[in-house]
Amino acid sequence: MSIDIATLLAEHKRRAEQIAAVYDAAPPKERKAALLVEYRCRQRCLLLTCWQSPMGRLVRLPGYKLSHAKNADAVEPARARNTADGDRRWKPRYLVLDELTPFSDSLRLDARCDHAEHFLRPDEVAGDADSATPGNPTRRTL
């Protein structure tokens, strides 16, 4: 059975849009009640949240801004497509955690804020989610 990368990418985009819609539609009180994991930087910027939903354990990596020097490394079409302003303000990303954990040996979640970046293994995030209960999250400072 062959895998069509265009189909996989389209499916990923569709799922990310669904997750974003679920996140945006939920009142903050409901999000807090479902929260499993929260990572922040030392200056308290939010880097990653994971919450329980009917779709499974979902991850949100908030938007961030890169310096002009770091941003110059980004491929122009990707930068235009994945930034809110077409340049330096990168859009938030939404993922299904349990779809990522089988790839933990080779995949990292790039948790960034305006001044820091951390690369997290999906199985580490899943471990923190496993030790939490919805509404009583594991909180870490990176």
PDB file of N, CA, C and O in Angstrom, residues 15 26 28 33 40 44 46 55 60 70-71 74 82 87 104 108 110 114 117 121 123 131 137:
ATOM      1  N   ARG A  15      -7.336  18.114  10.311  1.00  0.00           N
ATOM      2  CA  ARG A  15      -7.408  17.796  11.746  1.00  0.00           C
ATOM      3  C   ARG A  15      -6.960  18.983  12.594  1.00  0.00           C
ATOM      4  O   ARG A  15      -7.564  19.288  13.621  1.00  0.00           O
ATOM      5  N   ALA A  26     -14.257  26.601  22.906  1.00  0.00           N
ATOM      6  CA  ALA A  26     -14.408  26.268  24.332  1.00  0.00           C
ATOM      7  C   ALA A  26     -14.167  27.498  25.194  1.00  0.00           C
ATOM      8  O   ALA A  26     -13.151  28.179  25.033  1.00  0.00           O
ATOM      9  N   PRO A  28     -12.865  29.601  28.351  1.00  0.00           N
ATOM     10  CA  PRO A  28     -11.655  29.371  29.160  1.00  0.00           C
ATOM     11  C   PRO A  28     -11.883  28.456  30.359  1.00  0.00           C
ATOM     12  O   PRO A  28     -11.025  27.646  30.693  1.00  0.00           O
ATOM     13  N   ALA A  33     -10.727  23.193  32.902  1.00  0.00           N
ATOM     14  CA  ALA A  33     -11.222  21.944  33.490  1.00  0.00           C
ATOM     15  C   ALA A  33     -10.696  20.712  32.758  1.00  0.00           C
ATOM     16  O   ALA A  33     -10.651  19.631  33.337  1.00  0.00           O
ATOM     17  N   ARG A  40       5.685  26.289  30.589  1.00  0.00           N
ATOM     18  CA  ARG A  40       5.986  27.712  30.457  1.00  0.00           C
ATOM     19  C   ARG A  40       7.497  27.907  30.491  1.00  0.00           C
ATOM     20  O   ARG A  40       8.221  27.077  31.037  1.00  0.00           O
ATOM     21  N   ARG A  44       7.576  32.936  32.226  1.00  0.00           N
ATOM     22  CA  ARG A  44       6.150  32.594  32.343  1.00  0.00           C
ATOM     23  C   ARG A  44       5.381  32.626  31.037  1.00  0.00           C
ATOM     24  O   ARG A  44       4.162  32.589  31.038  1.00  0.00           O
ATOM     25  N   LEU A  46       3.647  31.057  27.917  1.00  0.00           N
ATOM     26  CA  LEU A  46       3.067  29.744  27.672  1.00  0.00           C
ATOM     27  C   LEU A  46       3.724  29.119  26.441  1.00  0.00           C
ATOM     28  O   LEU A  46       3.776  29.731  25.375  1.00  0.00           O
ATOM     29  N   MET A  55     -11.814  14.165  21.118  1.00  0.00           N
ATOM     30  CA  MET A  55     -10.925  13.775  20.015  1.00  0.00           C
ATOM     31  C   MET A  55      -9.647  13.119  20.520  1.00  0.00           C
ATOM     32  O   MET A  55      -8.822  12.678  19.737  1.00  0.00           O
ATOM     33  N   ARG A  60      -1.654  22.190  21.996  1.00  0.00           N
ATOM     34  CA  ARG A  60      -1.601  23.506  21.360  1.00  0.00           C
ATOM     35  C   ARG A  60      -0.236  24.097  21.651  1.00  0.00           C
ATOM     36  O   ARG A  60       0.189  24.200  22.799  1.00  0.00           O
ATOM     37  N   LYS A  70      16.897  35.019  12.975  1.00  0.00           N
ATOM     38  CA  LYS A  70      16.432  33.628  13.008  1.00  0.00           C
ATOM     39  C   LYS A  70      15.393  33.369  11.923  1.00  0.00           C
ATOM     40  O   LYS A  70      15.356  32.308  11.326  1.00  0.00           O
ATOM     41  N   ASN A  71      14.557  34.342  11.687  1.00  0.00           N
ATOM     42  CA  ASN A  71      13.480  34.172  10.717  1.00  0.00           C
ATOM     43  C   ASN A  71      14.010  34.087   9.292  1.00  0.00           C
ATOM     44  O   ASN A  71      13.364  33.523   8.416  1.00  0.00           O
ATOM     45  N   ALA A  74      14.020  30.657   7.660  1.00  0.00           N
ATOM     46  CA  ALA A  74      12.767  30.005   7.256  1.00  0.00           C
ATOM     47  C   ALA A  74      12.589  30.113   5.737  1.00  0.00           C
ATOM     48  O   ALA A  74      12.905  31.125   5.128  1.00  0.00           O
ATOM     49  N   ASN A  82       2.624  30.101   7.102  1.00  0.00           N
ATOM     50  CA  ASN A  82       2.502  29.742   8.511  1.00  0.00           C
ATOM     51  C   ASN A  82       2.642  30.906   9.489  1.00  0.00           C
ATOM     52  O   ASN A  82       2.705  30.680  10.700  1.00  0.00           O
ATOM     53  N   ASP A  87       5.432  37.305   7.950  1.00  0.00           N
ATOM     54  CA  ASP A  87       6.856  37.511   8.211  1.00  0.00           C
ATOM     55  C   ASP A  87       7.316  36.831   9.498  1.00  0.00           C
ATOM     56  O   ASP A  87       7.829  35.732   9.461  1.00  0.00           O
ATOM     57  N   SER A 104       8.377   9.293  18.731  1.00  0.00           N
ATOM     58  CA  SER A 104       9.166  10.057  19.695  1.00  0.00           C
ATOM     59  C   SER A 104      10.668   9.941  19.495  1.00  0.00           C
ATOM     60  O   SER A 104      11.412  10.837  19.890  1.00  0.00           O
ATOM     61  N   ARG A 108      10.224  15.891  17.350  1.00  0.00           N
ATOM     62  CA  ARG A 108      10.232  16.812  18.484  1.00  0.00           C
ATOM     63  C   ARG A 108       9.166  17.883  18.284  1.00  0.00           C
ATOM     64  O   ARG A 108       8.902  18.314  17.161  1.00  0.00           O
ATOM     65  N   ASP A 110       8.464  21.629  18.810  1.00  0.00           N
ATOM     66  CA  ASP A 110       9.246  22.844  19.051  1.00  0.00           C
ATOM     67  C   ASP A 110       8.385  23.861  19.791  1.00  0.00           C
ATOM     68  O   ASP A 110       7.569  24.547  19.215  1.00  0.00           O
ATOM     69  N   ASP A 114       8.652  34.183  22.500  1.00  0.00           N
ATOM     70  CA  ASP A 114       9.371  35.251  21.824  1.00  0.00           C
ATOM     71  C   ASP A 114      10.868  35.265  22.121  1.00  0.00           C
ATOM     72  O   ASP A 114      11.628  35.906  21.410  1.00  0.00           O
ATOM     73  N   GLU A 117      13.385  28.671  22.973  1.00  0.00           N
ATOM     74  CA  GLU A 117      12.854  27.518  22.251  1.00  0.00           C
ATOM     75  C   GLU A 117      13.321  26.241  22.929  1.00  0.00           C
ATOM     76  O   GLU A 117      14.431  26.153  23.423  1.00  0.00           O
ATOM     77  N   ARG A 121      10.125  15.782  23.362  1.00  0.00           N
ATOM     78  CA  ARG A 121       9.711  14.489  22.828  1.00  0.00           C
ATOM     79  C   ARG A 121       8.222  14.293  23.124  1.00  0.00           C
ATOM     80  O   ARG A 121       7.777  14.553  24.243  1.00  0.00           O
ATOM     81  N   ASP A 123       6.642  11.612  23.734  1.00  0.00           N
ATOM     82  CA  ASP A 123       6.421  10.677  24.838  1.00  0.00           C
ATOM     83  C   ASP A 123       6.663  11.326  26.205  1.00  0.00           C
ATOM     84  O   ASP A 123       6.065  10.917  27.198  1.00  0.00           O
ATOM     85  N   SER A 131       0.295  11.396  34.086  1.00  0.00           N
ATOM     86  CA  SER A 131       0.357  11.584  35.541  1.00  0.00           C
ATOM     87  C   SER A 131      -0.593  12.674  36.028  1.00  0.00           C
ATOM     88  O   SER A 131      -0.652  12.939  37.227  1.00  0.00           O
ATOM     89  N   PRO A 137      -3.587  19.780  36.243  1.00  0.00           N
ATOM     90  CA  PRO A 137      -2.531  19.498  35.271  1.00  0.00           C
ATOM     91  C   PRO A 137      -1.131  19.385  35.877  1.00  0.00           C
ATOM     92  O   PRO A 137      -0.875  19.873  36.971  1.00  0.00           O
TER      93      PRO A 137
END
